[in-house]
Coordinates of C-alpha atoms in Angstrom, one line a residue:
Chain A
X1 CA 8.1 32.3 -17.2
X2 CA 11.7 34.0 -17.4
X3 CA 13.4 34.0 -20.8
X4 CA 16.3 31.7 -19.6
X5 CA 18.4 29.4 -21.9
X6 CA 17.3 26.5 -20.2
X7 CA 20.3 23.7 -20.9
X8 CA 23.0 26.7 -20.0
X9 CA 23.2 25.4 -15.8
X10 CA 20.5 22.9 -16.1
X11 CA 22.4 20.4 -12.9
X12 CA 21.7 16.6 -13.7
X13 CA 19.0 14.6 -12.5
X14 CA 19.0 11.4 -11.9
X15 CA 22.0 9.2 -12.9
X16 CA 20.0 6.5 -13.7
X17 CA 16.4 7.6 -14.2
X18 CA 14.8 3.9 -14.0
X19 CA 16.6 2.3 -11.3
X20 CA 16.9 5.5 -8.8
X21 CA 13.5 5.9 -9.7
X22 CA 12.6 2.7 -8.2
X23 CA 14.8 3.2 -4.8
X24 CA 13.9 6.4 -4.0
X25 CA 10.2 5.8 -3.8
X26 CA 11.0 2.7 -2.1
X27 CA 12.8 4.8 0.4
X28 CA 9.4 7.3 0.8
X29 CA 7.0 4.1 0.7
X30 CA 9.1 3.3 3.8
X31 CA 9.1 6.4 5.3
X32 CA 5.1 6.7 4.7
X33 CA 4.5 3.9 6.3
X34 CA 6.6 4.4 9.1
X35 CA 6.0 7.6 10.1
X36 CA 8.9 9.6 12.4
X37 CA 11.2 6.9 11.2
X38 CA 14.4 8.1 9.4
X39 CA 14.9 6.8 6.1
X40 CA 18.7 7.4 3.7
X41 CA 18.2 9.2 0.1
X42 CA 19.9 5.2 -1.2
X43 CA 21.3 7.6 -4.6
X44 CA 23.2 11.0 -5.4
X45 CA 22.4 13.6 -6.5
X46 CA 23.1 17.9 -7.4
X47 CA 20.2 19.7 -7.3
X48 CA 20.3 23.2 -7.8
X49 CA 19.9 25.9 -4.4
X50 CA 18.3 25.6 -2.3
X51 CA 17.2 21.8 -2.3
X52 CA 18.7 19.5 -0.9
X53 CA 19.1 16.0 -2.7
X54 CA 16.5 14.4 -0.9
X55 CA 14.0 17.5 -1.7
X56 CA 15.0 17.0 -5.0
X57 CA 15.2 13.5 -6.0
X58 CA 11.4 13.1 -4.7
X59 CA 10.0 15.1 -6.4
X60 CA 11.9 14.0 -8.9
X61 CA 10.6 10.4 -8.2
X62 CA 6.9 11.0 -8.4
X63 CA 6.0 14.3 -10.2
X64 CA 5.4 14.2 -14.4
X65 CA 2.9 16.2 -16.0
X66 CA 0.1 14.9 -14.2
X67 CA 0.9 16.4 -11.2
X68 CA 1.1 20.3 -10.8
X69 CA 4.0 21.1 -8.5
X70 CA 4.2 24.5 -6.5
X71 CA 7.2 25.8 -5.3
X72 CA 7.0 28.3 -2.3
X73 CA 8.7 31.7 -2.2
X74 CA 12.5 30.6 -1.2
X75 CA 12.6 27.7 -3.7
X76 CA 10.7 30.4 -6.8
X77 CA 14.6 30.4 -8.7
X78 CA 15.0 30.1 -12.2
X79 CA 17.2 27.6 -12.6
X80 CA 14.4 25.1 -9.7
X81 CA 11.7 26.0 -11.7
X82 CA 13.7 24.9 -15.0
X83 CA 15.6 22.0 -13.0
X84 CA 11.8 20.4 -12.5
X85 CA 10.7 21.4 -15.7
X86 CA 12.9 19.1 -17.7
X87 CA 13.7 16.2 -15.5
X88 CA 9.9 16.1 -14.1
X89 CA 7.5 17.4 -17.0
X90 CA 5.5 19.0 -15.0
X91 CA 3.6 21.7 -15.2
X92 CA 4.0 24.6 -12.9
X93 CA 1.5 26.3 -10.0
X94 CA 1.0 29.3 -8.5
X95 CA -2.1 27.8 -6.2
X96 CA -1.0 25.9 -3.6
X97 CA -5.2 23.8 -3.8
X98 CA -4.2 23.4 -7.4
X99 CA -0.6 21.3 -6.3
X100 CA -0.5 17.5 -6.2
X101 CA 2.8 18.2 -4.6
X102 CA 4.2 21.3 -2.5
X103 CA 7.8 22.0 -2.5
X104 CA 8.8 23.9 0.0
X105 CA 12.8 25.3 1.3
X106 CA 11.7 27.3 3.1
X107 CA 9.5 25.9 6.1
X108 CA 10.1 28.6 8.6
X109 CA 7.7 30.8 6.1
X110 CA 5.7 28.2 4.7
X111 CA 2.2 28.5 5.1
X112 CA -0.6 27.4 7.5
X113 CA -1.3 23.6 5.5
X114 CA -5.0 24.7 5.0
X115 CA -4.2 26.6 2.3
X116 CA -3.6 23.3 0.2
X117 CA -5.5 20.7 -0.9
X118 CA -6.8 18.4 1.3
X119 CA -9.2 16.5 -1.5
X120 CA -13.0 15.1 -0.6
X121 CA -15.4 13.1 1.5
X122 CA -15.3 11.5 -1.8
X123 CA -11.9 11.4 -3.0
X124 CA -9.5 12.1 0.0
X125 CA -6.2 11.0 -1.7
X126 CA -6.9 14.2 -4.4
X127 CA -5.4 16.0 -1.8
X128 CA -1.9 17.8 -2.3
X129 CA 1.5 16.1 -0.8
X130 CA 3.7 18.4 0.8
X131 CA 7.8 17.5 0.1
X132 CA 9.2 20.1 3.1
X133 CA 13.2 20.3 3.2
X134 CA 14.1 21.0 6.7
X135 CA 17.9 22.2 8.4
X136 CA 17.0 19.0 10.8
X137 CA 15.2 15.6 11.5
X138 CA 16.1 15.1 14.4
X139 CA 17.2 18.4 16.9
X140 CA 13.7 19.9 16.9
X141 CA 11.1 19.7 19.2
X142 CA 9.7 16.5 19.9
X143 CA 6.8 15.1 19.4
X144 CA 4.9 11.4 20.6
X145 CA 3.7 10.4 17.4
X146 CA 0.7 7.1 17.8
X147 CA -1.1 5.6 14.5
X148 CA -1.2 3.1 11.2
X149 CA 2.4 2.2 11.0
X150 CA 3.8 2.6 14.6
X151 CA 4.1 -0.4 16.4
X152 CA 3.1 1.6 20.3
X153 CA 4.7 5.5 20.2
X154 CA 7.9 7.1 18.4
X155 CA 9.7 10.3 18.7
X156 CA 10.0 12.6 15.5
X157 CA 11.9 15.7 17.1
X158 CA 11.7 17.8 12.9
X159 CA 13.6 21.7 13.3
X160 CA 13.0 24.4 11.8
X161 CA 9.3 24.3 11.4
X162 CA 7.0 28.1 12.1
X163 CA 5.4 27.9 15.5
X164 CA 1.8 27.0 14.7
X165 CA 2.7 23.9 12.9
X166 CA 1.6 21.9 15.6
X167 CA -1.5 23.0 16.1
X168 CA -1.4 22.8 11.4
X169 CA -1.1 18.6 12.2
X170 CA -4.0 18.7 14.4
X171 CA -6.5 20.2 12.4
X172 CA -5.4 18.6 9.9
X173 CA -5.5 14.8 11.5
X174 CA -9.5 16.5 12.4
X175 CA -10.5 16.5 8.7
X176 CA -9.4 13.0 8.1
X177 CA -9.8 11.2 6.0
X178 CA -9.0 14.4 4.0
X179 CA -5.9 16.7 4.4
X180 CA -2.2 16.7 3.2
X181 CA 0.1 14.2 3.5
X182 CA 4.0 15.4 4.7
X183 CA 7.7 14.5 3.8
X184 CA 9.8 16.0 5.5
X185 CA 13.5 16.1 3.5
X186 CA 17.1 16.8 4.7
X187 CA 20.5 16.8 2.9
X188 CA 20.2 13.0 2.4
X189 CA 17.6 11.4 4.8
X190 CA 13.7 12.2 4.4
X191 CA 11.4 11.2 7.1
X192 CA 7.6 11.4 6.6
X193 CA 3.7 12.6 8.6
X194 CA 1.1 11.1 6.8
X195 CA -2.3 12.7 7.9
X196 CA -3.4 9.5 9.2
X197 CA -1.2 9.9 12.1
X198 CA -1.5 11.6 15.3
X199 CA 0.4 14.1 17.7
X200 CA -0.2 13.2 21.2
X201 CA 0.0 16.1 23.5
Chain B
X1 CA 21.5 -9.2 -14.1
X2 CA 18.8 -11.2 -17.5
X3 CA 16.1 -9.5 -18.5
X4 CA 14.1 -10.0 -21.6
X5 CA 14.8 -7.6 -24.4
X6 CA 12.8 -4.9 -25.7
X7 CA 10.8 -4.3 -22.2
X8 CA 11.3 -1.8 -19.3
X9 CA 12.5 -3.1 -15.9
X10 CA 9.7 -4.4 -14.4
X11 CA 7.5 -4.4 -17.6
X12 CA 6.0 -1.4 -16.9
X13 CA 7.0 1.9 -18.4
X14 CA 8.2 4.9 -15.9
X15 CA 4.8 6.9 -16.2
X16 CA 2.9 4.4 -15.4
X17 CA 5.7 3.1 -12.4
X18 CA 4.5 7.0 -11.0
X19 CA 1.4 6.6 -11.0
X20 CA 1.5 3.7 -9.0
X21 CA 3.4 5.1 -6.6
X22 CA 0.8 8.2 -6.1
X23 CA -1.7 6.1 -5.2
X24 CA 0.3 3.4 -3.7
X25 CA 1.1 6.2 -0.9
X26 CA -1.9 7.7 -0.8
X27 CA -3.2 4.2 -0.3
X28 CA -0.8 4.1 2.6
X29 CA -1.5 7.7 4.3
X30 CA -5.6 6.5 4.7
X31 CA -5.6 2.8 5.2
X32 CA -8.0 0.9 3.8
X33 CA -9.4 3.5 1.3
X34 CA -9.6 2.4 -2.3
X35 CA -7.5 5.0 -4.5
X36 CA -8.7 4.6 -8.5
X37 CA -5.2 4.2 -10.4
X38 CA -5.2 4.0 -14.2
X39 CA -4.7 0.2 -14.4
X40 CA -2.9 -1.0 -17.3
X41 CA -4.0 -3.4 -19.5
X42 CA -1.1 -6.4 -18.6
X43 CA -0.3 -9.6 -21.0
X44 CA -2.5 -11.9 -18.6
X45 CA -6.0 -11.8 -18.8
X46 CA -8.2 -9.8 -15.8
X47 CA -9.1 -12.2 -13.1
X48 CA -4.6 -13.5 -13.2
X49 CA -3.6 -10.9 -11.2
X50 CA -3.6 -8.3 -12.9
X51 CA -3.9 -5.4 -10.0
X52 CA -1.2 -7.6 -7.9
X53 CA 1.2 -7.7 -10.6
X54 CA 1.1 -3.7 -11.4
X55 CA 1.4 -2.7 -7.7
X56 CA 4.8 -5.6 -7.4
X57 CA 5.6 -3.8 -10.8
X58 CA 5.7 -0.3 -9.4
X59 CA 7.3 -1.3 -5.9
X60 CA 9.5 -3.9 -7.4
X61 CA 13.3 -3.8 -7.8
X62 CA 17.0 -5.5 -8.1
X63 CA 17.3 -6.5 -5.0
X64 CA 14.1 -7.3 -4.0
X65 CA 14.0 -11.6 -3.5
X66 CA 9.9 -12.2 -4.7
X67 CA 7.2 -14.9 -3.8
X68 CA 4.2 -15.7 -4.9
X69 CA 2.0 -18.2 -4.2
X70 CA -1.9 -19.1 -5.3
X71 CA -4.3 -20.1 -2.6
X72 CA -1.0 -20.7 -0.4
X73 CA 0.7 -23.0 -3.5
X74 CA 4.1 -21.9 -4.1
X75 CA 3.2 -24.2 -8.0
X76 CA 0.2 -23.4 -9.3
X77 CA 0.1 -22.1 -12.6
X78 CA -0.6 -18.7 -11.8
X79 CA 2.1 -18.2 -8.8
X80 CA 4.6 -20.3 -11.4
X81 CA 3.6 -17.6 -14.2
X82 CA 3.8 -14.5 -12.3
X83 CA 7.2 -15.2 -10.5
X84 CA 8.7 -16.1 -14.2
X85 CA 7.2 -12.8 -15.2
X86 CA 9.2 -11.1 -13.3
X87 CA 12.5 -13.2 -13.3
X88 CA 12.3 -12.6 -17.3
X89 CA 11.2 -8.8 -17.1
X90 CA 12.9 -7.5 -13.7
X91 CA 16.1 -10.7 -13.2
X92 CA 15.2 -10.4 -9.2
X93 CA 15.4 -13.5 -7.6
X94 CA 12.6 -15.5 -6.5
X95 CA 12.2 -17.7 -3.4
X96 CA 9.3 -20.3 -1.9
X97 CA 10.3 -19.2 1.7
X98 CA 8.2 -17.2 3.1
X99 CA 10.6 -15.6 6.3
X100 CA 13.3 -14.9 2.9
X101 CA 11.4 -13.3 0.4
X102 CA 10.7 -9.0 0.9
X103 CA 7.6 -9.1 -1.9
X104 CA 4.9 -11.5 -1.3
X105 CA 2.3 -11.5 -3.9
X106 CA -0.8 -13.4 -3.5
X107 CA -4.4 -14.7 -4.0
X108 CA -6.6 -15.6 -1.4
X109 CA -4.1 -16.8 1.9
X110 CA -1.3 -14.7 3.9
X111 CA 1.2 -16.9 4.5
X112 CA 1.1 -19.2 8.3
X113 CA 5.1 -18.5 9.0
X114 CA 4.2 -15.0 10.1
X115 CA 4.9 -12.4 7.9
X116 CA 8.3 -9.9 9.3
X117 CA 8.8 -5.8 9.7
X118 CA 10.6 -4.7 6.1
X119 CA 8.3 -7.3 4.2
X120 CA 6.0 -6.3 2.0
X121 CA 2.4 -8.6 1.0
X122 CA 0.6 -7.8 -2.2
X123 CA -3.2 -9.4 -2.3
X124 CA -4.5 -9.9 -6.1
X125 CA -8.5 -8.3 -5.0
X126 CA -11.1 -9.2 -7.7
X127 CA -13.4 -7.1 -6.4
X128 CA -12.4 -4.1 -4.4
X129 CA -15.3 -2.6 -3.1
X130 CA -17.0 -4.5 0.3
X131 CA -20.6 -2.8 0.0
X132 CA -21.0 -3.6 -4.3
X133 CA -23.1 -6.6 -3.6
X134 CA -25.0 -4.8 -1.3
X135 CA -25.4 -1.6 -2.9
X136 CA -23.9 -1.4 -6.9
X137 CA -24.1 2.7 -7.9
X138 CA -20.4 3.4 -7.4
X139 CA -21.5 7.0 -6.2
X140 CA -23.5 5.6 -3.3
X141 CA -20.5 3.2 -2.1
X142 CA -18.7 6.3 -1.9
X143 CA -20.9 8.3 0.1
X144 CA -21.2 5.9 2.2
X145 CA -17.9 5.4 2.8
X146 CA -17.3 9.5 3.1
X147 CA -19.5 8.9 6.0
X148 CA -18.7 5.9 7.3
X149 CA -21.9 4.9 6.6
X150 CA -21.3 0.7 7.4
X151 CA -24.8 0.2 8.6
X152 CA -26.6 -2.2 5.8
X153 CA -23.2 -4.4 6.1
X154 CA -24.1 -5.1 9.6
X155 CA -28.1 -5.7 8.5
X156 CA -26.5 -8.3 5.7
X157 CA -24.8 -10.0 8.9
X158 CA -27.4 -9.8 10.9
X159 CA -30.2 -11.5 8.4
X160 CA -26.9 -13.9 8.1
X161 CA -28.0 -15.0 11.5
X162 CA -31.6 -14.9 11.6
X163 CA -31.1 -17.2 8.7
X164 CA -28.6 -19.4 9.5
X165 CA -28.4 -19.1 12.7
X166 CA -24.4 -17.7 12.5
X167 CA -22.9 -15.2 9.8
X168 CA -22.1 -17.0 6.9
X169 CA -19.6 -15.8 5.1
X170 CA -16.4 -17.6 5.5
X171 CA -14.2 -15.4 2.9
X172 CA -13.7 -12.3 2.1
X173 CA -15.2 -11.4 5.9
X174 CA -15.7 -7.5 5.9
X175 CA -13.0 -6.3 8.2
X176 CA -12.7 -2.2 9.2
X177 CA -9.2 -0.7 9.5
X178 CA -7.7 1.6 11.7
X179 CA -11.9 2.5 12.7
X180 CA -12.0 3.7 9.7
X181 CA -12.3 2.5 6.8
X182 CA -14.5 -1.1 5.9
X183 CA -12.6 -2.8 3.4
X184 CA -13.2 -6.0 1.7
X185 CA -9.7 -8.2 2.7
X186 CA -10.0 -10.4 -1.1
X187 CA -10.7 -13.5 -1.1
X188 CA -8.9 -14.7 1.9
X189 CA -10.5 -17.4 3.9
X190 CA -12.0 -15.6 7.6
X191 CA -9.3 -17.6 8.8
X192 CA -6.6 -15.7 7.5
X193 CA -8.4 -12.3 9.1
X194 CA -6.7 -11.7 12.3
X195 CA -2.6 -12.2 11.2
X196 CA -4.1 -8.9 9.3
X197 CA -4.4 -7.2 12.5
X198 CA -1.4 -5.5 13.8
X199 CA 1.0 -7.2 10.8
X200 CA 4.7 -5.5 11.2
X201 CA 4.1 -6.0 7.2
X202 CA 3.2 -3.5 4.4
X203 CA -0.1 -5.2 3.2
X204 CA -0.6 -4.2 0.1
X205 CA -3.9 -5.0 -2.3
X206 CA -4.5 -4.6 -5.9
X207 CA -7.5 -4.9 -8.4
X208 CA -6.4 -4.5 -12.3
X209 CA -9.9 -4.5 -13.3
X210 CA -11.5 -2.5 -10.7
X211 CA -9.1 -0.3 -11.4
X212 CA -7.4 0.3 -7.2
X213 CA -5.1 -0.1 -4.6
X214 CA -5.6 0.3 -1.1
X215 CA -3.4 -0.3 1.8
X216 CA -2.6 -1.7 5.2
X217 CA 0.2 0.3 7.0
X218 CA 2.1 -2.4 9.3
X219 CA 0.5 -2.4 13.1
X220 CA -2.1 -1.1 11.8
X221 CA -5.8 -2.5 13.0
X222 CA -7.7 -4.7 11.6
X223 CA -11.2 -5.9 12.8
X224 CA -13.3 -8.6 11.4
X225 CA -17.5 -6.9 11.6
X226 CA -18.9 -9.0 14.6
X227 CA -22.1 -8.6 17.6
X228 CA -21.3 -9.0 21.5
X229 CA -23.2 -12.4 20.6
X230 CA -22.4 -13.8 17.9
X231 CA -18.3 -12.8 18.2
X232 CA -15.9 -13.5 15.3
X233 CA -15.1 -16.8 15.0
X234 CA -12.5 -19.0 12.3
X235 CA -12.8 -22.4 11.6
X236 CA -11.0 -25.6 13.0
X237 CA -10.9 -28.7 11.7
X238 CA -11.6 -31.9 13.7
X239 CA -8.6 -33.7 11.7
X240 CA -4.8 -33.0 11.4
X241 CA -2.9 -32.2 8.7
X242 CA -1.8 -36.0 6.6
X243 CA 0.7 -34.6 5.2
X244 CA 2.2 -32.5 7.9
X245 CA 0.4 -33.4 11.3
X246 CA -0.3 -29.8 11.8
X247 CA -2.8 -28.7 13.7
X248 CA -2.5 -25.0 13.5
X249 CA -2.4 -24.6 9.6
X250 CA -5.6 -24.0 6.8
X251 CA -6.4 -26.6 5.5
X252 CA -7.8 -28.8 1.9
X253 CA -9.7 -31.0 1.7
X254 CA -8.6 -33.4 -1.4
X255 CA -10.8 -36.0 -3.3
X256 CA -8.5 -38.8 -2.7
X257 CA -10.5 -41.9 -5.2
X258 CA -13.6 -42.2 -6.3
X259 CA -14.9 -44.5 -3.9
X260 CA -15.1 -41.2 -1.0
X261 CA -12.0 -40.9 0.0
X262 CA -10.1 -37.2 1.1
X263 CA -7.8 -35.9 3.6
X264 CA -6.9 -33.0 5.1
X265 CA -3.4 -31.2 3.6
X266 CA -2.3 -27.2 4.7
X267 CA -2.8 -25.0 1.9
X268 CA 0.5 -23.3 2.0
X269 CA 2.6 -26.1 0.5
X270 CA 6.3 -24.4 2.0
X271 CA 5.3 -24.5 5.8
X272 CA 4.0 -27.8 4.5
X273 CA 6.7 -29.0 3.2
X274 CA 9.0 -27.2 5.2
X275 CA 6.9 -29.1 8.6
X276 CA 7.7 -32.8 6.8
X277 CA 11.2 -31.9 6.1
X278 CA 12.5 -30.9 9.8
X279 CA 10.6 -34.2 10.7
X280 CA 12.9 -36.6 8.5
X281 CA 16.0 -34.9 9.6
X282 CA 14.9 -35.6 13.3
X283 CA 14.4 -39.0 12.4

C-alpha cells in the first residue's frame, strides 16, 4: 500500500455505528428480499470520492476483518482504501475470486461476474457480494424480474452497466445455487438483485 | 430508550451482528439453503430459542415492535422471557397483537392472523437439517442438497404410507422451497405449512445449537412434499374452539379434570382473545 498518513484527510464513517449499521442493514435486507425495489438510505454519510453515500454505507455495515474486500480500479485510491481499512478493518484483496465483498465504482468498466467467487455446490453461501455503484437505478434499460421476493413481476431499470451485463446475469442464474449477489447503489438509494432472481426476455 | 446498562444494543456485540447479518443476506439470496454461522453462547440454554434470539438481535432496531409466541401463546415462560430480554437490552416496544408487530419470533406456530408485507417472522429451529434422521452424516446431507437429491425423503414418506396407509408426519413436515431446496419448517404443525406458501412476510429461521440460518423470502413457493395419490392434507377437528367458537384455527386439547374431561381451545391466544373480545363487544 502507498504510504499515507491515515488520519490526514480521513473522513468520518457512520455517526452512530450501532444504530446506523442496524438501519442500513434493514434497508439492504429489504432490498435483497424485494429484488428490484429501490430503497432509500436511512443515514447520512460523506464518503471519499468517487464513492456515493449508499455504496460506502453498505460496505461499512457489512464488511469487517472476516471479509476480504476487492476494489475496482476507479475505487482504488489511497483515500478510499484507507477509509475502508480504518472504518471496517477489512483486508483488501487484488483477486476478485477471493473477495467476500467487491466495490465497483465504475460499473461500465467492471470485470465479468464470472471472475468473482461463486461459492461451491456444497457451500453456495461462500460467494462474493458485489456492491455496484451506478449513475441511476431507474432510467436504464427496463428489465422484468420474477422470482422469490416478487409477487408477480417487477420492472428494474439500472443504468450505466456494461453491454453484456444481461448475459452475465443469465449465466449467474444458470449456476444456481452457486452465484454472486448484487447490490446496486446510487447516491442515497440502493436496490438488490440476489442470485435467485430470474430475468425475463 | 431504557436499556440495561453494560450491554450493547440488543445484547450481541457488533461483529457478531455483522456476521449474523451477512448470513441472513445469503440465506435470503438462496431460499431454503442453510447458511452456517458462528452461533454464540446466549444467556439461556440451547433449546430455548437461542437461534431465533440471535437472528432477532441481528435485525432488530429501536423502531421495531416485537411479538414473541411459544406454541401460539404470548403468555408462556419462553415467550415472556424473550420479550423481556429484548425490552431490556434493546428498549423496544413489545406487543401481543399480530398485525401490530414488525418482528414476530415464534416457537412452533405461525399466527392465525395472516401476516402482511413488511413483517418479519423469526422461527426458532431445533434441527435445521430435514434429512438428518435419515442420514446422520453432514458431508452426505450437504451433497444431497448440492445435487437436489431428495429421494430418501420420498422413500421415507412412501414407507409411512405403506405401513400406516397415510403420511404420519404431523409436524415439522418437509417442504420444498422455490422448487429447489428441501427445508424443515421447524416443528410447526403441518396445519401451518400452507401459510408459508407465497407469504408476503419475510421468514427467517435460526438454529442456535446447530449453527444454521435459513430463510424464505416473501412471495416464495413453499410446497409440502406429497404424492399424486396421497396429496398433502392438514389436520381437521370435529369441534370448534370451546372459548371463541373458531372452526378455522389450530386447536389444542386441554385436559380439565381427572375424570376424562377435556376441551379444545385455540393454540393462538391472541387470535382467540380478540375473537372473544369482539363477541363480547357485539353482545
